[in-house]
Amino acid sequence: MLNTFSSVRQYLKFDLSRVIIDNIVFKLHYRWTFVLLLVATLLITSRQYIGEHIQCISDSVVAPVINTFCFFTPTFTVVRHMNNSALRNGAIFQPGIGPYNRNEDEIKRHAYYQWVPFVLFGQSLCFYLPHIAWKKWEGGRIKALVYGLRMVGLTKYLKHDSMRIGKLNIPSMAETEERVINIRRTMIDRMRLNQSWGAHLVFAEVLNLINLCIQIYWTNRFLGHQFLTLGIKVLRERWVDQMDALDVVFPKVTKCTFYKYGAAGSLQNHDTLCVMALNIMNEKIFTILWFWYSFLMIMTILGLLWRLLTLFFYKKVTFTKWALYWAKPGKLDESDVKSVIEKCNFSNWVFLFFLRTNLSEFLFQKVIYHLASEFPNDAIHDNDINDYRARSAVTASPGKYPQLDRLDTVDAPLLHHRAAAGATVAPTAPESSKDSATQLV
């Protein structure tokens, strides 16, 4: 069995080095639902668990021939025999099975079982598509900044040497300081360049909801409009001694009519019974899917409500502190947070949220501290570094702000809004080269 499902193991691995670029609701779509549908597809296509998909009884037709014919040709049940009274009285032994008049009795054809593996596999791909789109729009920016910084708490023991343990790379203290510079520069330079980044995330999350609604609608059509109420009927009827919804939607015994020419050239009609072993698995798969889709719908709506809250309240300091704590617990300086979020638009705030999700408390505090130092708490001065470069020659008085070539100092932040008025800043060496992280914008 493990060999059968080995193809989906890679999606269930817990990877400490994985960079987080989405939330738990998003993962429920592209990871858990994707894996669930792949497992269901493998179960349906594996004969070792359910044997032959269909076995038909015929008096004079060779078994392999009638089995193949009835599997590829829709079988049927008789509608008037779908009643509990006849079943309890012993008039019929299976729902929908009994004598019928071809010209008068209404029949219900069953051909969906031929398409179940293709439908399940197609649905699994549909649930993965929004994730692919978001990864393309995100462009690997978060990973380029935070990859390898998960174990940064151990850097104080490494000093100038980094360490690699398996797939984990523990950076040295010097490398960590350089990465802080990268994150800070990139965040500042992106302040007006990532306007669509947050919109793409919201669109991808809405795509998850749209896709889920489409898959529920399509599954309902696929099962003859019986899927929407399937779970409720199962809970109400499954444990009573009578015909239930699963017997109607997934009949275990069906009828099949086989025609052939006799020795004299006359057309012969063979009425056969077919045992649908495949439907034993189908009924359980689609029942589980009903409950899973219901749970997923609730979680997706809650996720979009959360996104709506972030859209309206991301400028609130209290909300931001709570949101960042929820992303990863840790204390943050309220004045530093306020200085940063006042200069952020929604896309910047989302970018900051994912930075917090992937960085340790120690490192994120340092990033926030140095970001806050770049933003004067003054309406005259803009947070964008390029705009500040243009304004400084006109608005800045001599000695009020340091030279722009000194903005990369990490150990002594230069524009700290809490510094005493008139305080001087120690000179630092000019920046020798631009950091590669600015190329991510």
Short mmCIF file of C-alpha atoms in Angstrom, two decimals:
data_model
loop_
_atom_site.label_atom_id
_atom_site.label_comp_id
_atom_site.label_asym_id
_atom_site.label_seq_id
_atom_site.Cartn_x
_atom_site.Cartn_y
_atom_site.Cartn_z
CA MET A 1 0.00 0.00 0.00
CA LEU A 2 2.82 2.40 0.81
CA ASN A 3 4.27 1.87 -2.65
CA THR A 4 0.91 2.73 -4.18
CA PHE A 5 0.78 6.09 -2.43
CA SER A 6 4.50 6.87 -2.69
CA SER A 7 3.78 9.44 -5.39
CA VAL A 8 1.97 11.72 -2.90
CA ARG A 9 4.45 11.44 -0.01
CA GLN A 10 6.43 14.43 -1.23
CA TYR A 11 3.43 16.71 -0.61
CA LEU A 12 3.16 15.62 3.03
CA LYS A 13 6.76 16.16 4.08
CA PHE A 14 7.51 18.62 6.87
CA ASP A 15 10.36 20.79 5.63
CA LEU A 16 11.99 23.14 8.16
CA SER A 17 13.65 25.09 5.35
CA ARG A 18 10.37 25.75 3.52
CA VAL A 19 9.59 29.44 3.15
CA ILE A 20 5.99 30.41 3.96
CA ILE A 21 4.29 32.61 1.36
CA ASP A 22 0.63 31.86 2.17
CA ASN A 23 -1.66 30.95 5.06
CA ILE A 24 -3.22 27.75 6.39
CA VAL A 25 -6.41 28.22 4.34
CA PHE A 26 -4.40 28.41 1.14
CA LYS A 27 -2.57 25.22 2.13
CA LEU A 28 -5.88 23.42 2.68
CA HIS A 29 -6.60 23.98 -1.02
CA TYR A 30 -3.37 23.28 -2.85
CA ARG A 31 -1.84 20.76 -0.45
CA TRP A 32 -4.44 18.81 1.55
CA THR A 33 -7.26 18.85 -1.01
CA PHE A 34 -4.80 18.13 -3.80
CA VAL A 35 -3.39 15.13 -1.91
CA LEU A 36 -6.86 13.89 -0.91
CA LEU A 37 -8.02 13.86 -4.53
CA LEU A 38 -4.81 12.16 -5.72
CA VAL A 39 -5.22 9.43 -3.10
CA ALA A 40 -8.84 8.95 -4.19
CA THR A 41 -7.73 8.64 -7.82
CA LEU A 42 -5.15 6.01 -6.90
CA LEU A 43 -7.72 4.04 -4.90
CA ILE A 44 -10.19 4.00 -7.79
CA THR A 45 -7.59 2.84 -10.29
CA SER A 46 -6.02 0.18 -8.03
CA ARG A 47 -7.76 -3.16 -8.47
CA GLN A 48 -5.84 -4.73 -5.57
CA TYR A 49 -8.19 -3.05 -3.04
CA ILE A 50 -11.59 -3.69 -4.67
CA GLY A 51 -10.91 -6.47 -7.17
CA GLU A 52 -12.66 -6.33 -10.53
CA HIS A 53 -14.62 -3.14 -11.02
CA ILE A 54 -17.65 -4.96 -12.38
CA GLN A 55 -18.82 -8.59 -12.43
CA CYS A 56 -21.90 -9.53 -14.51
CA ILE A 57 -24.01 -12.70 -14.50
CA SER A 58 -25.13 -14.14 -17.82
CA ASP A 59 -26.35 -17.59 -18.81
CA SER A 60 -24.77 -17.89 -22.25
CA VAL A 61 -22.37 -14.99 -22.76
CA VAL A 62 -18.68 -15.39 -21.95
CA ALA A 63 -17.91 -13.57 -18.67
CA PRO A 64 -15.01 -11.37 -19.89
CA VAL A 65 -17.11 -10.23 -22.84
CA ILE A 66 -20.20 -9.30 -20.81
CA ASN A 67 -18.09 -7.67 -18.08
CA THR A 68 -16.26 -5.47 -20.56
CA PHE A 69 -19.43 -4.61 -22.47
CA CYS A 70 -21.39 -3.61 -19.37
CA PHE A 71 -18.51 -1.55 -17.98
CA PHE A 72 -18.18 0.53 -21.13
CA THR A 73 -21.95 0.67 -21.73
CA PRO A 74 -24.05 2.46 -19.09
CA THR A 75 -25.84 0.09 -16.75
CA PHE A 76 -29.21 1.05 -15.32
CA THR A 77 -31.70 0.60 -12.49
CA VAL A 78 -35.51 0.66 -12.62
CA VAL A 79 -36.99 3.76 -10.99
CA ARG A 80 -40.21 2.13 -9.79
CA HIS A 81 -38.19 -0.41 -7.80
CA MET A 82 -36.45 2.35 -5.86
CA ASN A 83 -38.73 2.10 -2.82
CA ASN A 84 -38.37 0.85 0.71
CA SER A 85 -41.75 -0.89 0.83
CA ALA A 86 -40.88 -3.40 -1.90
CA LEU A 87 -37.47 -3.93 -0.30
CA ARG A 88 -38.94 -4.63 3.14
CA ASN A 89 -41.65 -6.94 1.73
CA GLY A 90 -39.10 -9.00 -0.19
CA ALA A 91 -40.54 -8.12 -3.60
CA ILE A 92 -37.05 -6.97 -4.63
CA PHE A 93 -33.67 -7.88 -3.17
CA GLN A 94 -31.78 -4.74 -4.21
CA PRO A 95 -32.96 -1.15 -4.80
CA GLY A 96 -33.76 -0.62 -8.48
CA ILE A 97 -33.53 -4.29 -9.43
CA GLY A 98 -36.60 -6.17 -10.63
CA PRO A 99 -38.70 -6.96 -13.68
CA TYR A 100 -39.44 -4.08 -16.00
CA ASN A 101 -41.23 -3.22 -19.20
CA ARG A 102 -38.83 -1.69 -21.68
CA ASN A 103 -41.55 0.45 -23.25
CA GLU A 104 -43.26 1.68 -20.09
CA ASP A 105 -40.92 1.67 -17.09
CA GLU A 106 -38.59 4.60 -16.45
CA ILE A 107 -34.97 3.65 -15.98
CA LYS A 108 -31.99 5.51 -14.56
CA ARG A 109 -28.71 5.02 -16.40
CA HIS A 110 -25.35 4.96 -14.59
CA ALA A 111 -22.27 5.85 -16.61
CA TYR A 112 -20.38 8.16 -14.22
CA TYR A 113 -18.21 5.34 -12.82
CA GLN A 114 -16.28 5.27 -16.10
CA TRP A 115 -15.18 8.88 -15.56
CA VAL A 116 -14.56 8.99 -11.80
CA PRO A 117 -10.72 8.73 -11.94
CA PHE A 118 -10.50 11.42 -14.63
CA VAL A 119 -12.83 13.76 -12.74
CA LEU A 120 -10.95 13.33 -9.45
CA PHE A 121 -7.57 13.89 -11.07
CA GLY A 122 -8.84 16.93 -12.97
CA GLN A 123 -10.22 18.40 -9.74
CA SER A 124 -6.89 17.88 -7.99
CA LEU A 125 -5.16 19.92 -10.71
CA CYS A 126 -7.78 22.67 -10.43
CA PHE A 127 -7.10 23.03 -6.71
CA TYR A 128 -3.38 23.40 -7.42
CA LEU A 129 -3.69 26.09 -10.13
CA PRO A 130 -4.25 29.12 -7.80
CA HIS A 131 -1.09 28.16 -5.91
CA ILE A 132 0.92 28.05 -9.14
CA ALA A 133 -0.45 31.46 -10.13
CA TRP A 134 0.41 32.98 -6.72
CA LYS A 135 3.94 31.56 -6.78
CA LYS A 136 4.49 33.16 -10.18
CA TRP A 137 3.13 36.52 -9.01
CA GLU A 138 5.10 36.36 -5.75
CA GLY A 139 8.25 35.76 -7.76
CA GLY A 140 10.31 34.18 -4.97
CA ARG A 141 10.93 37.55 -3.27
CA ILE A 142 10.26 36.34 0.27
CA LYS A 143 12.43 33.26 -0.19
CA ALA A 144 15.33 35.30 -1.56
CA LEU A 145 15.30 37.44 1.59
CA VAL A 146 14.64 34.99 4.40
CA TYR A 147 15.89 31.62 3.13
CA GLY A 148 18.32 30.10 5.61
CA LEU A 149 17.37 32.40 8.49
CA ARG A 150 15.11 29.96 10.35
CA MET A 151 17.87 28.89 12.76
CA VAL A 152 19.30 32.37 13.22
CA GLY A 153 19.18 31.96 17.02
CA LEU A 154 22.30 29.78 16.81
CA THR A 155 24.35 32.38 14.92
CA LYS A 156 25.75 33.89 18.11
CA TYR A 157 27.76 30.71 18.57
CA LEU A 158 29.11 30.71 14.99
CA LYS A 159 30.57 34.22 14.80
CA HIS A 160 32.28 34.31 11.37
CA ASP A 161 31.57 30.76 10.22
CA SER A 162 28.28 29.44 8.87
CA MET A 163 27.16 25.85 9.38
CA ARG A 164 25.14 23.46 7.23
CA ILE A 165 23.14 20.59 8.75
CA GLY A 166 21.43 18.55 6.06
CA LYS A 167 19.27 21.02 4.13
CA LEU A 168 19.47 23.63 6.88
CA ASN A 169 22.01 26.42 6.55
CA ILE A 170 22.78 28.28 9.79
CA PRO A 171 24.31 31.65 8.89
CA SER A 172 27.14 33.27 10.83
CA MET A 173 26.64 36.52 12.73
CA ALA A 174 28.34 38.52 10.00
CA GLU A 175 26.17 36.92 7.33
CA THR A 176 23.07 37.59 9.43
CA GLU A 177 23.93 41.27 9.73
CA GLU A 178 24.36 41.45 5.98
CA ARG A 179 21.00 39.77 5.45
CA VAL A 180 19.36 42.35 7.73
CA ILE A 181 20.77 45.04 5.45
CA ASN A 182 19.34 43.21 2.44
CA ILE A 183 15.87 42.95 3.97
CA ARG A 184 15.84 46.57 5.05
CA ARG A 185 17.02 47.91 1.70
CA THR A 186 14.58 45.76 -0.23
CA MET A 187 11.66 46.75 1.95
CA ILE A 188 12.45 50.47 1.58
CA ASP A 189 12.96 50.27 -2.17
CA ARG A 190 9.70 48.33 -2.56
CA MET A 191 7.60 50.89 -0.71
CA ARG A 192 6.10 52.20 -3.94
CA LEU A 193 6.93 49.42 -6.34
CA ASN A 194 4.88 46.50 -4.99
CA GLN A 195 1.42 48.04 -5.32
CA SER A 196 0.04 44.94 -7.08
CA TRP A 197 1.70 42.34 -4.83
CA GLY A 198 -1.04 42.34 -2.20
CA ALA A 199 -3.76 42.53 -4.87
CA HIS A 200 -2.38 39.38 -6.49
CA LEU A 201 -2.55 37.55 -3.15
CA VAL A 202 -6.16 38.61 -2.60
CA PHE A 203 -7.03 37.57 -6.16
CA ALA A 204 -5.43 34.15 -5.65
CA GLU A 205 -7.42 33.65 -2.44
CA VAL A 206 -10.63 34.62 -4.24
CA LEU A 207 -9.68 32.14 -6.98
CA ASN A 208 -9.61 29.42 -4.33
CA LEU A 209 -13.21 30.20 -3.41
CA ILE A 210 -14.35 30.39 -7.04
CA ASN A 211 -12.63 27.10 -7.85
CA LEU A 212 -14.20 25.41 -4.82
CA CYS A 213 -17.69 26.56 -5.88
CA ILE A 214 -17.07 25.34 -9.43
CA GLN A 215 -15.90 21.91 -8.22
CA ILE A 216 -18.93 21.51 -5.95
CA TYR A 217 -21.25 22.51 -8.79
CA TRP A 218 -19.52 20.18 -11.24
CA THR A 219 -19.55 17.24 -8.80
CA ASN A 220 -23.25 17.80 -8.23
CA ARG A 221 -23.89 17.70 -11.98
CA PHE A 222 -21.65 14.67 -12.35
CA LEU A 223 -23.63 12.69 -9.76
CA GLY A 224 -27.03 13.56 -11.18
CA HIS A 225 -27.73 16.53 -8.87
CA GLN A 226 -27.43 14.32 -5.77
CA PHE A 227 -24.18 15.66 -4.30
CA LEU A 228 -25.35 18.88 -2.59
CA THR A 229 -27.44 17.01 0.00
CA LEU A 230 -25.44 13.77 0.04
CA GLY A 231 -23.77 14.24 3.42
CA ILE A 232 -26.96 15.29 5.17
CA LYS A 233 -28.84 12.29 3.80
CA VAL A 234 -26.04 9.93 4.78
CA LEU A 235 -26.10 11.18 8.38
CA ARG A 236 -29.87 10.84 8.52
CA GLU A 237 -30.39 7.55 6.64
CA ARG A 238 -27.18 5.52 6.71
CA TRP A 239 -27.71 3.80 10.04
CA VAL A 240 -31.32 2.70 9.48
CA ASP A 241 -32.39 -0.57 7.92
CA GLN A 242 -33.70 0.81 4.66
CA MET A 243 -32.62 2.15 1.30
CA ASP A 244 -30.49 5.28 1.69
CA ALA A 245 -29.03 7.97 -0.54
CA LEU A 246 -25.87 5.96 -1.23
CA ASP A 247 -27.94 3.07 -2.59
CA VAL A 248 -29.64 5.46 -4.98
CA VAL A 249 -26.55 7.37 -6.16
CA PHE A 250 -24.09 4.46 -6.02
CA PRO A 251 -26.08 1.26 -6.67
CA LYS A 252 -24.16 -1.93 -5.83
CA VAL A 253 -26.18 -4.09 -8.25
CA THR A 254 -27.37 -2.84 -11.64
CA LYS A 255 -28.95 -4.23 -14.78
CA CYS A 256 -27.37 -4.46 -18.20
CA THR A 257 -28.82 -5.54 -21.53
CA PHE A 258 -26.56 -7.37 -23.98
CA TYR A 259 -27.58 -8.02 -27.58
CA LYS A 260 -26.17 -10.59 -29.96
CA TYR A 261 -27.24 -12.47 -33.08
CA GLY A 262 -28.17 -16.12 -32.76
CA ALA A 263 -27.28 -18.97 -35.07
CA ALA A 264 -30.31 -18.26 -37.28
CA GLY A 265 -29.52 -14.55 -37.52
CA SER A 266 -32.20 -13.37 -35.11
CA LEU A 267 -31.41 -10.73 -32.49
CA GLN A 268 -31.13 -12.14 -28.97
CA ASN A 269 -31.66 -10.06 -25.83
CA HIS A 270 -29.68 -11.00 -22.69
CA ASP A 271 -30.81 -9.36 -19.43
CA THR A 272 -27.90 -9.49 -16.98
CA LEU A 273 -27.16 -8.44 -13.40
CA CYS A 274 -23.91 -6.65 -12.63
CA VAL A 275 -22.22 -6.32 -9.24
CA MET A 276 -20.61 -2.86 -9.07
CA ALA A 277 -17.64 -3.37 -6.74
CA LEU A 278 -16.31 0.01 -7.84
CA ASN A 279 -19.26 1.78 -6.22
CA ILE A 280 -18.23 0.49 -2.79
CA MET A 281 -15.23 2.79 -3.08
CA ASN A 282 -17.04 5.58 -4.94
CA GLU A 283 -19.65 6.07 -2.23
CA LYS A 284 -17.03 6.47 0.47
CA ILE A 285 -14.86 8.81 -1.59
CA PHE A 286 -17.67 11.19 -2.49
CA THR A 287 -19.12 11.12 1.03
CA ILE A 288 -15.73 12.11 2.43
CA LEU A 289 -15.43 14.79 -0.26
CA TRP A 290 -18.82 16.23 0.73
CA PHE A 291 -17.69 16.71 4.33
CA TRP A 292 -14.27 17.96 3.26
CA TYR A 293 -15.70 20.48 0.78
CA SER A 294 -18.11 21.71 3.47
CA PHE A 295 -15.23 22.21 5.90
CA LEU A 296 -13.12 23.82 3.16
CA MET A 297 -15.92 26.22 2.24
CA ILE A 298 -16.24 27.40 5.85
CA MET A 299 -12.47 27.84 6.22
CA THR A 300 -12.19 29.66 2.87
CA ILE A 301 -14.92 32.14 3.81
CA LEU A 302 -13.27 32.72 7.19
CA GLY A 303 -9.94 33.23 5.41
CA LEU A 304 -11.46 35.86 3.12
CA LEU A 305 -13.05 37.59 6.11
CA TRP A 306 -9.59 37.71 7.70
CA ARG A 307 -8.19 39.21 4.50
CA LEU A 308 -10.99 41.79 4.55
CA LEU A 309 -10.05 42.72 8.13
CA THR A 310 -6.41 43.19 7.15
CA LEU A 311 -7.48 45.38 4.23
CA PHE A 312 -9.48 47.74 6.47
CA PHE A 313 -7.43 47.71 9.68
CA TYR A 314 -3.81 47.23 8.64
CA LYS A 315 -3.08 50.87 9.55
CA LYS A 316 -4.15 50.25 13.14
CA VAL A 317 -1.18 49.65 15.44
CA THR A 318 -3.10 47.37 17.81
CA PHE A 319 -4.41 45.23 14.97
CA THR A 320 -0.97 45.01 13.36
CA LYS A 321 0.70 43.97 16.63
CA TRP A 322 -1.96 41.30 17.15
CA ALA A 323 -1.67 40.09 13.53
CA LEU A 324 2.12 39.90 13.67
CA TYR A 325 1.93 38.07 16.99
CA TRP A 326 -0.52 35.62 15.45
CA ALA A 327 1.87 35.10 12.52
CA LYS A 328 4.62 34.24 15.03
CA PRO A 329 4.58 35.02 18.77
CA GLY A 330 7.03 37.66 19.97
CA LYS A 331 7.20 41.15 21.46
CA LEU A 332 7.53 44.22 19.23
CA ASP A 333 8.14 47.85 20.08
CA GLU A 334 4.85 49.69 19.51
CA SER A 335 6.48 52.99 18.49
CA ASP A 336 8.68 51.23 15.91
CA VAL A 337 5.69 49.33 14.52
CA LYS A 338 3.70 52.55 14.30
CA SER A 339 6.50 54.32 12.43
CA VAL A 340 6.70 51.52 9.88
CA ILE A 341 3.00 50.87 9.21
CA GLU A 342 2.26 54.58 8.81
CA LYS A 343 4.42 54.47 5.69
CA CYS A 344 3.04 51.15 4.40
CA ASN A 345 0.30 50.50 1.90
CA PHE A 346 -1.59 47.21 1.96
CA SER A 347 0.95 45.38 -0.22
CA ASN A 348 3.81 46.56 2.01
CA TRP A 349 1.91 45.39 5.08
CA VAL A 350 1.32 41.91 3.61
CA PHE A 351 5.00 41.72 2.65
CA LEU A 352 5.90 42.63 6.24
CA PHE A 353 3.46 39.99 7.56
CA PHE A 354 5.17 37.22 5.61
CA LEU A 355 8.57 38.46 6.70
CA ARG A 356 7.37 38.06 10.29
CA THR A 357 6.05 34.58 9.53
CA ASN A 358 9.47 33.45 8.31
CA LEU A 359 11.80 35.29 10.67
CA SER A 360 12.59 34.72 14.33
CA GLU A 361 11.55 37.25 16.96
CA PHE A 362 15.13 38.47 17.40
CA LEU A 363 15.70 39.07 13.70
CA PHE A 364 12.30 40.62 12.99
CA GLN A 365 12.72 43.05 15.90
CA LYS A 366 15.97 44.13 14.36
CA VAL A 367 14.39 44.58 10.94
CA ILE A 368 11.51 46.65 12.39
CA TYR A 369 13.93 48.74 14.46
CA HIS A 370 16.05 49.67 11.49
CA LEU A 371 13.09 50.21 9.20
CA ALA A 372 11.60 52.58 11.75
CA SER A 373 14.89 54.48 11.87
CA GLU A 374 14.62 55.22 8.15
CA PHE A 375 11.20 56.86 8.43
CA PRO A 376 11.18 60.29 10.12
CA ASN A 377 7.98 60.75 12.05
CA ASP A 378 7.34 63.88 10.01
CA ALA A 379 4.72 64.49 7.35
CA ILE A 380 7.14 66.59 5.31
CA HIS A 381 9.44 63.69 4.59
CA ASP A 382 8.38 60.68 2.56
CA ASN A 383 9.29 57.10 3.35
CA ASP A 384 10.43 56.27 -0.16
CA ILE A 385 14.21 56.45 -0.38
CA ASN A 386 14.25 57.68 -3.96
CA ASP A 387 11.80 60.49 -3.17
CA TYR A 388 13.82 61.36 -0.08
CA ARG A 389 16.96 61.50 -2.22
CA ALA A 390 15.23 64.06 -4.45
CA ARG A 391 13.82 66.11 -1.57
CA SER A 392 16.89 66.18 0.65
CA ALA A 393 18.76 68.79 -1.36
CA VAL A 394 15.79 71.20 -1.06
CA THR A 395 14.14 70.51 2.28
CA ALA A 396 16.96 69.29 4.51
CA SER A 397 18.93 71.87 6.38
CA PRO A 398 22.68 71.28 6.86
CA GLY A 399 23.33 68.79 9.60
CA LYS A 400 19.68 67.83 10.03
CA TYR A 401 20.02 64.47 8.26
CA PRO A 402 23.06 62.36 7.43
CA GLN A 403 24.35 61.87 3.92
CA LEU A 404 22.51 59.32 1.87
CA ASP A 405 25.60 57.22 1.28
CA ARG A 406 25.52 56.36 4.99
CA LEU A 407 22.04 54.82 5.02
CA ASP A 408 23.31 51.23 5.16
CA THR A 409 24.71 51.42 8.67
CA VAL A 410 23.09 48.67 10.72
CA ASP A 411 24.72 48.96 14.11
CA ALA A 412 23.83 52.68 14.48
CA PRO A 413 20.51 53.59 12.80
CA LEU A 414 20.73 57.05 11.25
CA LEU A 415 17.27 58.51 11.08
CA HIS A 416 15.84 57.27 14.35
CA HIS A 417 12.71 59.31 15.00
CA ARG A 418 13.19 59.10 18.76
CA ALA A 419 16.69 60.62 18.75
CA ALA A 420 17.13 63.79 20.71
CA ALA A 421 16.90 66.99 18.71
CA GLY A 422 20.27 68.22 17.56
CA ALA A 423 22.05 64.94 18.25
CA THR A 424 25.00 64.28 15.98
CA VAL A 425 25.59 61.01 14.17
CA ALA A 426 28.97 59.37 14.03
CA PRO A 427 30.35 59.22 10.48
CA THR A 428 30.44 55.88 8.76
CA ALA A 429 32.25 54.56 5.78
CA PRO A 430 30.50 55.18 2.45
CA GLU A 431 28.71 52.28 0.88
CA SER A 432 31.00 50.56 -1.58
CA SER A 433 28.44 48.72 -3.62
CA LYS A 434 24.70 48.21 -3.83
CA ASP A 435 23.35 45.05 -2.37
CA SER A 436 21.95 42.47 -4.75
CA ALA A 437 18.64 42.35 -2.86
CA THR A 438 17.54 45.63 -4.48
CA GLN A 439 17.40 43.72 -7.76
CA LEU A 440 14.43 41.77 -6.45
CA VAL A 441 12.12 44.73 -6.91
#
